[in-house]
Short mmCIF file of C-alpha atoms in Angstrom, two decimals:
data_model
loop_
_atom_site.label_atom_id
_atom_site.label_comp_id
_atom_site.label_asym_id
_atom_site.label_seq_id
_atom_site.Cartn_x
_atom_site.Cartn_y
_atom_site.Cartn_z
CA MET B 4 66.26 -125.85 162.10
CA SER B 5 64.70 -122.55 161.09
CA VAL B 6 63.56 -122.00 164.68
CA LEU B 7 67.05 -122.65 165.99
CA ARG B 8 68.60 -120.35 163.50
CA GLN B 9 66.15 -117.64 164.26
CA LYS B 10 66.67 -118.09 167.92
CA LYS B 11 70.45 -117.95 167.47
CA THR B 12 70.11 -114.76 165.61
CA TRP B 13 67.94 -113.28 168.28
CA GLU B 14 70.45 -114.17 171.05
CA ILE B 15 73.12 -111.90 169.55
CA SER B 16 73.62 -108.80 171.64
CA GLU B 17 75.60 -105.62 171.30
CA SER B 18 78.25 -106.78 173.70
CA GLU B 19 78.77 -109.83 171.67
CA ASN B 20 79.05 -107.73 168.60
CA ASP B 21 81.78 -105.69 170.20
CA SER B 22 83.65 -108.76 171.25
CA ASP B 23 83.27 -110.17 167.83
CA ALA B 24 84.57 -106.96 166.30
CA GLU B 25 87.60 -107.11 168.56
CA LYS B 26 88.21 -110.69 167.54
CA VAL B 27 87.93 -109.71 163.96
CA ALA B 28 90.38 -106.85 164.54
CA ASP B 29 92.77 -109.26 166.24
CA LEU B 30 92.51 -111.75 163.45
CA ALA B 31 92.52 -109.13 160.65
CA PRO B 32 96.08 -109.66 159.34
CA GLU B 33 95.63 -113.40 158.96
CA GLU B 34 92.20 -113.03 157.43
CA LYS B 35 93.47 -110.37 155.08
CA LEU B 36 96.21 -112.74 153.92
CA ASP B 37 93.61 -115.45 153.43
CA ASN B 38 91.38 -113.02 151.58
CA SER B 39 94.27 -111.98 149.33
CA ASN B 40 95.05 -115.63 148.62
CA ARG B 41 91.44 -116.28 147.89
CA GLY B 42 91.38 -113.18 145.59
CA ALA B 43 94.40 -114.40 143.72
CA LYS B 44 92.86 -117.83 143.36
CA LYS B 45 89.70 -116.19 142.14
CA MET B 46 91.60 -114.14 139.53
CA ASP B 47 93.39 -117.28 138.41
CA CYS B 48 90.08 -119.00 138.09
CA GLU B 49 88.70 -116.06 136.08
CA GLU B 50 91.73 -116.06 133.78
CA THR B 51 91.40 -119.82 133.34
CA SER B 52 87.75 -119.43 132.52
CA GLU B 53 88.53 -116.62 130.04
CA THR B 54 91.24 -118.71 128.42
CA SER B 55 88.92 -121.68 128.20
CA SER B 56 86.21 -119.46 126.75
CA GLN B 57 88.65 -118.07 124.18
CA THR B 58 89.87 -121.55 123.36
CA SER B 59 86.34 -122.68 122.98
CA THR B 60 85.66 -119.66 120.80
CA LEU B 61 88.74 -120.32 118.50
CA SER B 62 88.19 -124.05 118.32
CA ALA B 63 86.78 -125.43 115.07
CA PRO B 64 83.03 -125.47 115.10
CA PRO B 65 81.38 -128.82 114.98
CA PRO B 66 80.42 -129.99 111.49
CA SER B 67 77.02 -128.73 110.70
CA GLY B 68 75.19 -128.28 107.49
CA ALA B 69 73.83 -124.90 108.54
CA ARG B 70 77.36 -123.32 109.17
CA THR B 71 79.58 -122.01 106.27
CA PRO B 72 83.39 -122.50 106.26
CA SER B 73 85.63 -119.54 107.08
CA PRO B 74 86.96 -117.53 104.07
CA ALA B 75 90.61 -118.30 104.99
CA LYS B 76 90.15 -122.04 104.59
CA ARG B 77 87.63 -122.02 101.82
CA ARG B 78 88.30 -124.72 99.24
CA ARG B 79 89.45 -123.39 95.84
CA THR B 80 87.32 -123.93 92.81
CA LYS B 81 88.45 -125.87 89.78
CA GLU B 82 88.84 -122.69 87.70
CA GLU B 83 91.11 -121.16 90.34
CA MET B 84 93.26 -124.28 90.46
CA GLU B 85 93.53 -124.31 86.66
CA ALA B 86 94.50 -120.62 86.70
CA ASP B 87 97.18 -121.32 89.30
CA ARG B 88 98.50 -124.21 87.24
CA GLU B 89 98.55 -121.99 84.14
CA ARG B 90 100.46 -119.25 85.95
CA ALA B 91 102.96 -121.79 87.29
CA LYS B 92 103.38 -123.19 83.78
CA GLN B 93 103.99 -119.71 82.37
CA ARG B 94 106.60 -119.04 85.04
CA ARG B 95 108.35 -122.32 84.21
CA GLU B 96 108.28 -121.48 80.51
CA ALA B 97 109.65 -118.00 81.19
CA ARG B 98 112.49 -119.47 83.27
CA GLU B 99 113.17 -122.02 80.55
CA LYS B 100 113.29 -119.28 77.91
CA GLN B 101 115.68 -117.25 80.02
CA ARG B 102 117.85 -120.32 80.51
CA GLU B 103 117.85 -121.00 76.77
CA ALA B 104 118.63 -117.36 75.97
CA LYS B 105 121.58 -117.39 78.38
CA ALA B 106 122.83 -120.66 76.91
CA LYS B 107 122.48 -119.23 73.39
CA GLN B 108 124.38 -116.09 74.31
CA LYS B 109 127.09 -118.17 75.95
CA GLU B 110 127.37 -120.34 72.83
CA GLU B 111 127.49 -117.27 70.59
CA ARG B 112 130.25 -115.78 72.70
CA ARG B 113 132.17 -119.05 72.55
CA LEU B 114 131.78 -119.24 68.77
CA GLU B 115 132.80 -115.60 68.41
CA ILE B 116 135.93 -116.18 70.47
CA GLN B 117 136.70 -119.29 68.45
CA ARG B 118 136.12 -117.42 65.17
CA ARG B 119 138.41 -114.59 66.24
CA LYS B 120 141.05 -117.07 67.32
CA GLN B 121 140.87 -118.87 63.99
CA ALA B 122 141.01 -115.57 62.11
CA ALA B 123 144.07 -114.53 64.10
CA GLU B 124 145.75 -117.87 63.39
CA THR B 125 144.89 -117.63 59.69
CA LEU B 126 146.19 -114.07 59.51
CA LYS B 127 149.36 -115.14 61.27
CA SER B 128 149.85 -118.05 58.88
CA LEU B 129 149.57 -115.69 55.90
CA LYS B 130 152.63 -113.73 56.89
CA PRO B 131 155.55 -114.25 54.45
CA GLU B 132 157.87 -115.74 57.08
CA ASN B 133 155.20 -118.29 57.98
CA CYS B 134 154.23 -118.98 54.37
CA LEU B 135 157.83 -119.90 53.64
CA LYS B 136 157.48 -122.70 56.16
CA CYS B 137 154.43 -124.03 54.28
CA LEU B 138 156.05 -123.99 50.83
CA THR B 139 157.88 -126.98 49.41
CA VAL B 140 160.14 -126.73 46.36
CA CYS B 141 159.69 -129.81 44.13
CA VAL B 142 162.65 -130.53 41.86
CA ASP B 143 162.55 -133.00 38.98
CA PRO B 144 165.25 -135.68 39.43
CA ALA B 145 166.42 -135.23 35.81
CA LEU B 146 167.78 -131.79 36.73
CA LEU B 147 170.20 -133.32 39.23
CA GLN B 148 172.08 -134.94 36.38
CA HIS B 149 173.18 -131.50 35.19
CA GLU B 150 176.54 -130.25 36.31
CA GLY B 151 176.13 -127.52 38.91
CA ALA B 152 172.65 -128.58 40.04
CA ASP B 153 174.00 -129.14 43.55
CA ILE B 154 174.18 -125.35 43.93
CA LEU B 155 170.38 -125.26 44.03
CA LEU B 156 170.05 -127.95 46.68
CA ASP B 157 172.83 -126.50 48.83
CA THR B 158 171.17 -123.07 48.74
CA LEU B 159 167.79 -124.50 49.73
CA CYS B 160 169.38 -126.37 52.62
CA GLY B 161 171.26 -123.26 53.73
CA LEU B 162 168.04 -121.21 53.78
CA ASP B 163 166.28 -123.98 55.72
CA TRP B 164 163.54 -124.24 53.08
CA ARG B 165 161.69 -127.45 52.47
CA TYR B 166 162.35 -129.19 49.15
CA ARG B 167 161.58 -132.54 47.63
CA VAL B 168 163.04 -134.41 44.66
CA ASP B 169 160.07 -135.87 42.84
CA SER B 170 159.08 -136.67 39.26
CA GLN B 171 157.10 -133.86 37.60
CA GLN B 172 154.53 -133.83 34.82
CA ILE B 173 156.77 -131.49 32.84
CA PRO B 174 160.34 -132.82 32.47
CA HIS B 175 163.20 -130.73 33.85
CA SER B 176 160.76 -128.56 35.81
CA ILE B 177 160.57 -127.04 39.28
CA THR B 178 157.21 -126.59 41.01
CA TRP B 179 155.92 -125.53 44.44
CA THR B 180 153.32 -126.94 46.78
CA ARG B 181 151.68 -125.18 49.71
CA GLU B 182 150.18 -126.77 52.82
CA LEU B 183 147.29 -124.57 53.92
CA LEU B 184 146.21 -124.55 57.56
CA GLN B 185 142.58 -125.31 56.72
CA GLN B 186 143.53 -128.26 54.53
CA VAL B 187 145.86 -129.68 57.14
CA GLU B 188 143.05 -129.57 59.71
CA ALA B 189 140.66 -131.18 57.20
CA GLY B 190 143.18 -133.94 56.43
CA GLN B 191 143.64 -132.90 52.79
CA GLY B 192 146.88 -132.88 50.83
CA PRO B 193 149.00 -129.87 49.82
CA VAL B 194 147.95 -127.49 47.03
CA GLU B 195 150.15 -127.16 43.96
CA GLU B 196 151.03 -123.62 42.99
CA GLU B 197 150.34 -122.37 39.47
CA HIS B 198 153.89 -121.23 38.78
CA VAL B 199 156.21 -123.69 36.97
CA LEU B 200 159.85 -123.32 35.98
CA GLN B 201 161.32 -125.47 33.22
CA VAL B 202 165.12 -125.47 33.01
CA LEU B 203 166.48 -125.98 29.48
CA THR B 204 169.91 -125.87 27.98
CA LEU B 205 170.50 -123.81 24.90
CA THR B 206 170.36 -126.89 22.68
CA ASP B 207 167.03 -127.99 24.18
CA PHE B 208 165.61 -124.51 23.64
CA LEU B 209 166.63 -124.56 19.97
CA ASP B 210 164.76 -127.87 19.60
CA VAL B 211 161.66 -126.26 21.11
CA MET B 212 161.98 -123.25 18.83
CA ILE B 213 162.32 -125.36 15.69
CA ALA B 214 159.32 -127.52 16.70
CA VAL B 215 157.14 -124.45 17.30
CA LYS B 216 158.25 -122.92 14.00
CA LYS B 217 157.32 -126.06 12.12
CA MET B 218 153.94 -126.13 13.88
CA LEU B 219 153.24 -122.52 12.93
CA ASP B 220 154.24 -123.02 9.32
CA SER B 221 152.21 -126.21 8.89
CA GLU B 222 149.25 -124.85 10.87
CA GLU B 223 148.89 -128.24 12.52
CA ASP B 224 148.96 -129.24 16.17
CA GLU B 225 151.10 -132.33 15.57
CA LEU B 226 154.56 -132.11 17.07
CA GLU B 227 157.30 -134.39 15.82
CA GLY B 228 160.44 -134.86 17.85
CA ALA B 229 159.42 -132.23 20.46
CA VAL B 230 160.72 -133.93 23.60
CA PHE B 231 160.14 -130.95 25.90
CA LEU B 232 157.40 -129.05 24.09
CA ARG B 233 154.82 -131.86 23.85
CA PRO B 234 154.52 -132.52 27.65
CA LEU B 235 154.51 -128.79 28.24
CA LEU B 236 151.60 -128.12 25.87
CA GLU B 237 149.67 -131.14 27.18
CA CYS B 238 149.98 -129.82 30.72
CA LEU B 239 148.78 -126.38 29.64
CA ASN B 240 145.82 -127.92 27.84
CA ARG B 241 144.78 -129.71 31.04
CA ASP B 242 145.25 -126.65 33.25
CA ALA B 243 145.23 -123.30 31.48
CA LYS B 244 145.97 -121.42 34.71
CA LYS B 245 149.54 -122.67 34.82
CA GLU B 246 152.20 -119.98 34.48
CA VAL B 247 155.27 -121.51 32.84
CA THR B 248 158.66 -119.85 32.62
CA LEU B 249 161.45 -121.29 30.48
CA LEU B 250 164.90 -120.83 32.02
CA VAL B 251 167.49 -121.10 29.28
CA MET B 252 171.04 -121.61 30.55
CA ASP B 253 174.34 -120.93 28.75
CA SER B 254 172.80 -118.01 26.90
CA ARG B 255 175.99 -115.96 26.61
CA ALA B 256 177.06 -114.72 23.19
CA ASP B 257 180.06 -117.02 22.86
CA VAL B 258 177.98 -120.01 23.88
CA TRP B 259 175.36 -119.06 21.29
CA SER B 260 177.99 -119.12 18.52
CA LYS B 261 179.45 -122.41 19.72
CA ALA B 262 176.00 -123.95 19.95
CA PHE B 263 175.19 -123.00 16.41
CA VAL B 264 178.46 -124.43 15.13
CA GLY B 265 178.61 -127.53 17.31
CA TYR B 266 174.95 -128.40 16.94
CA GLY B 267 175.22 -128.11 13.17
CA LEU B 268 172.29 -125.72 12.97
CA GLY B 269 173.68 -123.77 10.04
CA GLU B 270 172.25 -126.05 7.39
CA THR B 271 169.22 -126.93 9.52
CA LEU B 272 168.22 -123.31 10.04
CA GLN B 273 168.73 -122.56 6.38
CA SER B 274 166.69 -125.57 5.33
CA ILE B 275 163.69 -124.61 7.47
CA GLY B 276 164.21 -120.90 6.98
CA VAL B 277 164.68 -120.04 10.67
CA LYS B 278 166.04 -116.55 11.19
CA TYR B 279 166.29 -114.16 14.07
CA MET B 280 162.83 -112.81 13.30
CA ASP B 281 161.53 -116.36 13.31
CA MET B 282 162.84 -116.81 16.83
CA GLU B 283 161.11 -113.59 17.90
CA GLU B 284 157.89 -114.88 16.35
CA VAL B 285 158.21 -118.10 18.35
CA LEU B 286 158.72 -116.18 21.58
CA VAL B 287 155.67 -113.98 20.94
CA TYR B 288 153.56 -117.03 20.17
CA LEU B 289 154.62 -118.82 23.35
CA GLN B 290 153.97 -115.77 25.50
CA LEU B 291 150.63 -114.64 24.03
CA ASN B 292 149.03 -117.94 23.09
CA LYS B 293 150.44 -120.31 25.70
CA ASN B 294 151.29 -117.93 28.57
CA ILE B 295 154.92 -119.08 28.49
CA SER B 296 157.60 -116.54 29.36
CA LEU B 297 161.29 -116.85 28.67
CA VAL B 298 164.33 -115.96 30.82
CA PHE B 299 167.95 -116.32 29.67
CA LEU B 300 170.46 -117.15 32.40
CA ASP B 301 174.18 -117.82 32.48
CA ASP B 302 174.53 -120.85 34.75
CA TRP B 303 173.02 -122.72 37.68
CA GLN B 304 173.79 -119.87 40.02
CA GLY B 305 171.40 -117.71 38.01
CA VAL B 306 168.81 -120.51 38.10
CA THR B 307 169.19 -120.75 41.88
CA ASN B 308 168.74 -117.00 42.33
CA HIS B 309 165.62 -117.08 40.17
CA VAL B 310 164.15 -120.00 42.13
CA CYS B 311 164.77 -118.15 45.42
CA ALA B 312 163.14 -114.99 44.06
CA VAL B 313 160.06 -116.89 42.91
CA THR B 314 159.81 -118.70 46.26
CA LYS B 315 159.87 -115.41 48.17
CA ALA B 316 157.27 -113.94 45.80
CA LEU B 317 154.98 -116.94 46.36
CA SER B 318 155.32 -116.51 50.13
CA LYS B 319 154.14 -112.90 49.84
CA ARG B 320 151.21 -113.65 47.54
CA PRO B 321 148.61 -114.61 50.24
CA SER B 322 149.20 -111.45 52.27
CA LYS B 323 148.99 -109.30 49.13
CA LEU B 324 145.74 -110.96 48.08
CA LEU B 325 144.34 -110.30 51.56
CA THR B 326 145.42 -106.66 51.34
CA ASP B 327 143.76 -106.25 47.96
CA GLN B 328 140.46 -107.54 49.34
CA VAL B 329 140.37 -105.00 52.18
CA GLU B 330 138.64 -101.72 51.33
CA LEU B 331 140.76 -98.62 51.52
CA PRO B 332 139.78 -96.86 54.76
CA PHE B 333 140.65 -93.36 53.60
CA CYS B 334 138.09 -93.64 50.79
CA VAL B 335 135.08 -94.79 52.80
CA ASP B 336 135.68 -93.84 56.44
CA GLY B 337 134.89 -90.39 57.78
CA SER B 338 132.13 -87.97 56.92
CA TRP B 339 134.59 -85.71 55.07
CA ALA B 340 135.25 -88.41 52.45
CA SER B 341 131.69 -89.58 51.88
CA GLY B 342 130.42 -86.17 50.68
CA VAL B 343 127.09 -84.54 51.41
CA ARG B 344 123.76 -85.86 50.21
CA VAL B 345 121.42 -83.21 48.82
CA GLU B 346 117.72 -84.04 48.86
CA LYS B 347 115.10 -82.84 46.39
CA ASP B 348 113.76 -80.32 48.89
CA GLY B 349 117.20 -78.68 49.17
CA ALA B 350 118.24 -80.27 52.46
CA GLY B 351 122.03 -80.52 52.56
CA LEU B 352 122.83 -77.45 50.43
CA ASN B 353 123.98 -75.54 53.50
CA GLN B 354 126.54 -78.27 54.25
CA VAL B 355 127.71 -78.22 50.62
CA TRP B 356 128.18 -74.48 50.85
CA SER B 357 130.18 -74.91 54.08
CA ARG B 358 132.36 -77.64 52.52
CA GLN B 359 133.05 -75.38 49.56
CA ILE B 360 134.46 -72.66 51.81
CA GLN B 361 136.50 -75.23 53.79
CA GLN B 362 138.39 -76.13 50.59
CA LEU B 363 140.35 -72.91 50.99
CA ASN B 364 143.63 -73.19 52.82
CA ARG B 365 143.56 -72.52 56.60
CA VAL B 366 139.77 -72.21 56.72
CA SER B 367 138.43 -74.21 59.66
CA PRO B 368 134.90 -75.63 59.99
CA ALA B 369 134.12 -72.95 62.57
CA VAL B 370 135.06 -70.15 60.15
CA ALA B 371 133.06 -71.77 57.36
CA ALA B 372 130.04 -72.15 59.66
CA THR B 373 130.24 -68.44 60.57
CA VAL B 374 130.34 -67.39 56.91
CA THR B 375 127.45 -69.65 55.93
CA GLU B 376 125.41 -68.41 58.87
CA ALA B 377 125.87 -64.79 57.77
CA TYR B 378 125.38 -65.58 54.08
CA PRO B 379 123.36 -68.83 53.68
CA SER B 380 124.13 -69.15 49.94
CA PRO B 381 126.90 -68.12 47.49
CA GLN B 382 124.45 -65.90 45.64
CA LEU B 383 123.78 -63.83 48.76
CA LEU B 384 127.51 -63.40 49.32
CA LEU B 385 128.02 -62.23 45.72
CA GLN B 386 125.14 -59.79 46.09
CA ALA B 387 126.77 -58.40 49.22
CA TYR B 388 130.03 -57.92 47.30
CA GLN B 389 128.21 -56.13 44.46
CA SER B 390 126.46 -53.78 46.86
CA LEU B 391 129.80 -52.34 48.00
CA GLU B 392 131.53 -49.71 45.91
CA LEU B 393 135.14 -49.86 47.06
CA GLU B 394 137.46 -52.84 46.50
CA ALA B 395 138.87 -52.58 50.00
CA MET B 396 135.40 -52.79 51.51
CA ARG B 397 134.67 -55.93 49.52
CA LYS B 398 137.89 -57.60 50.65
CA GLY B 399 137.13 -56.77 54.28
CA LEU B 400 133.45 -57.74 54.19
CA LEU B 401 133.94 -60.92 56.23
CA ALA B 402 136.77 -59.66 58.45
CA SER B 403 134.51 -58.44 61.25
CA LEU B 404 132.49 -61.66 61.60
CA THR B 405 132.90 -63.30 65.00
CA VAL B 406 133.95 -66.95 65.25
CA LYS B 407 133.12 -68.85 68.45
CA THR B 408 135.34 -71.83 69.23
CA GLU B 409 135.63 -73.59 72.61
CA GLY B 410 134.15 -70.68 74.52
CA LYS B 411 136.46 -68.13 72.88
CA GLU B 412 135.55 -65.48 70.35
CA ARG B 413 137.75 -64.15 67.56
CA ARG B 414 137.32 -62.40 64.25
CA ILE B 415 137.78 -64.00 60.86
CA GLY B 416 140.34 -61.38 59.97
CA PRO B 417 141.24 -59.54 56.76
CA GLU B 418 143.51 -62.28 55.37
CA ILE B 419 140.84 -65.02 55.15
CA SER B 420 138.23 -62.46 54.09
CA SER B 421 140.45 -61.33 51.21
CA ARG B 422 141.09 -64.92 50.05
CA VAL B 423 137.38 -65.74 50.06
CA TYR B 424 136.72 -62.60 48.03
CA ARG B 425 139.37 -63.48 45.44
CA CYS B 426 138.07 -67.07 45.21
CA PHE B 427 134.52 -65.97 44.29
CA THR B 428 135.23 -62.91 42.17
CA ALA B 429 138.58 -63.53 40.40
CA GLN B 430 138.49 -63.95 36.61
CA ASN B 431 142.00 -65.41 36.29
CA PRO B 432 141.96 -69.25 36.61
CA GLN B 433 145.74 -69.26 37.26
CA LEU B 434 145.47 -66.92 40.23
CA VAL B 435 147.14 -68.18 43.39
CA LEU B 436 144.90 -67.39 46.36
CA ASP B 437 147.64 -67.53 49.04
#
């Protein structure tokens, strides 16, 4: 084979080479196309080989004891995992605390709104027109047996006030009960007011007066035949806060004379020694020792008017009590009312000096500040007055001082300067500065 090949190589001549070259030239376009196709295939093969080499390079290495894992996929240690768990736990706790804080603030806002609403409702219920709706006038049924008692009930109905006919601890008495908003919500009953009215005729009052006079003379607490006085004193002994008022009807002068004659009190009063002074003594005893006041009225119309007046006064009592509890704002609010605190080191004296000048009429804080800046103490101002010889110069000492207010400048003027001079140098306490 080698001999044949060598021989074939030797048989090639120049003419054959030329013919071959021409053939190659003739076939050049087709061969070039084939060569370009083969070059493209070769480049594709090279890219495939590079891709395969890169894939082989990025592929996971085979497990081997000698190789170490990459840092990106290194397994975490137990301490790192515990630290991560601790940080996650802290974040959960922080979120939980924030959630609780928000819930607490929301609850506080809700309670504050509820408290303000309740306070507004309570304040509204304390108004006199609303308190009248909560009051109930309780009338003892024995009073309805009196002639003219229907005037009281008709008046209460006409005013649209609540009333109730019910037996009372004190006979012939009128009391009041109040239904408070808090007690209604709590399911409790009405509260009985401390004020009590006991309606007596003139004859009944004379019986009370004679019984009290006998008790004072005998210095004993036993009451004999005191139909109205005994229940009254027993009620006061149980509750000393009760305020009892005796309403005595038919107290005109002619009725007094008829009562004395008709009741046959002439001999009775003489036998027990009851005089006008004795009656005054009984009234003083009832008022000072038993807190019982006395009102003389003509008829049931007077009793009705008195009941209406007391009812209106009771309706105004809650609002007045609330007003008394509130501090007066003009005594505590504002720096001008609280005064100036002077420390041991003298701090605050300059403000006291400025306030002293402001007490003069038509002296503004700006004018006082200008004077105190020029003369920091009263003693320095007095020394300045003494250093001047003429009276006119002393009066006009402060007139040329410049006052700066809101970007404007003005002088104090001779009028204010003269008043300040008279205030600090005058010897007459009755002198009018203006």
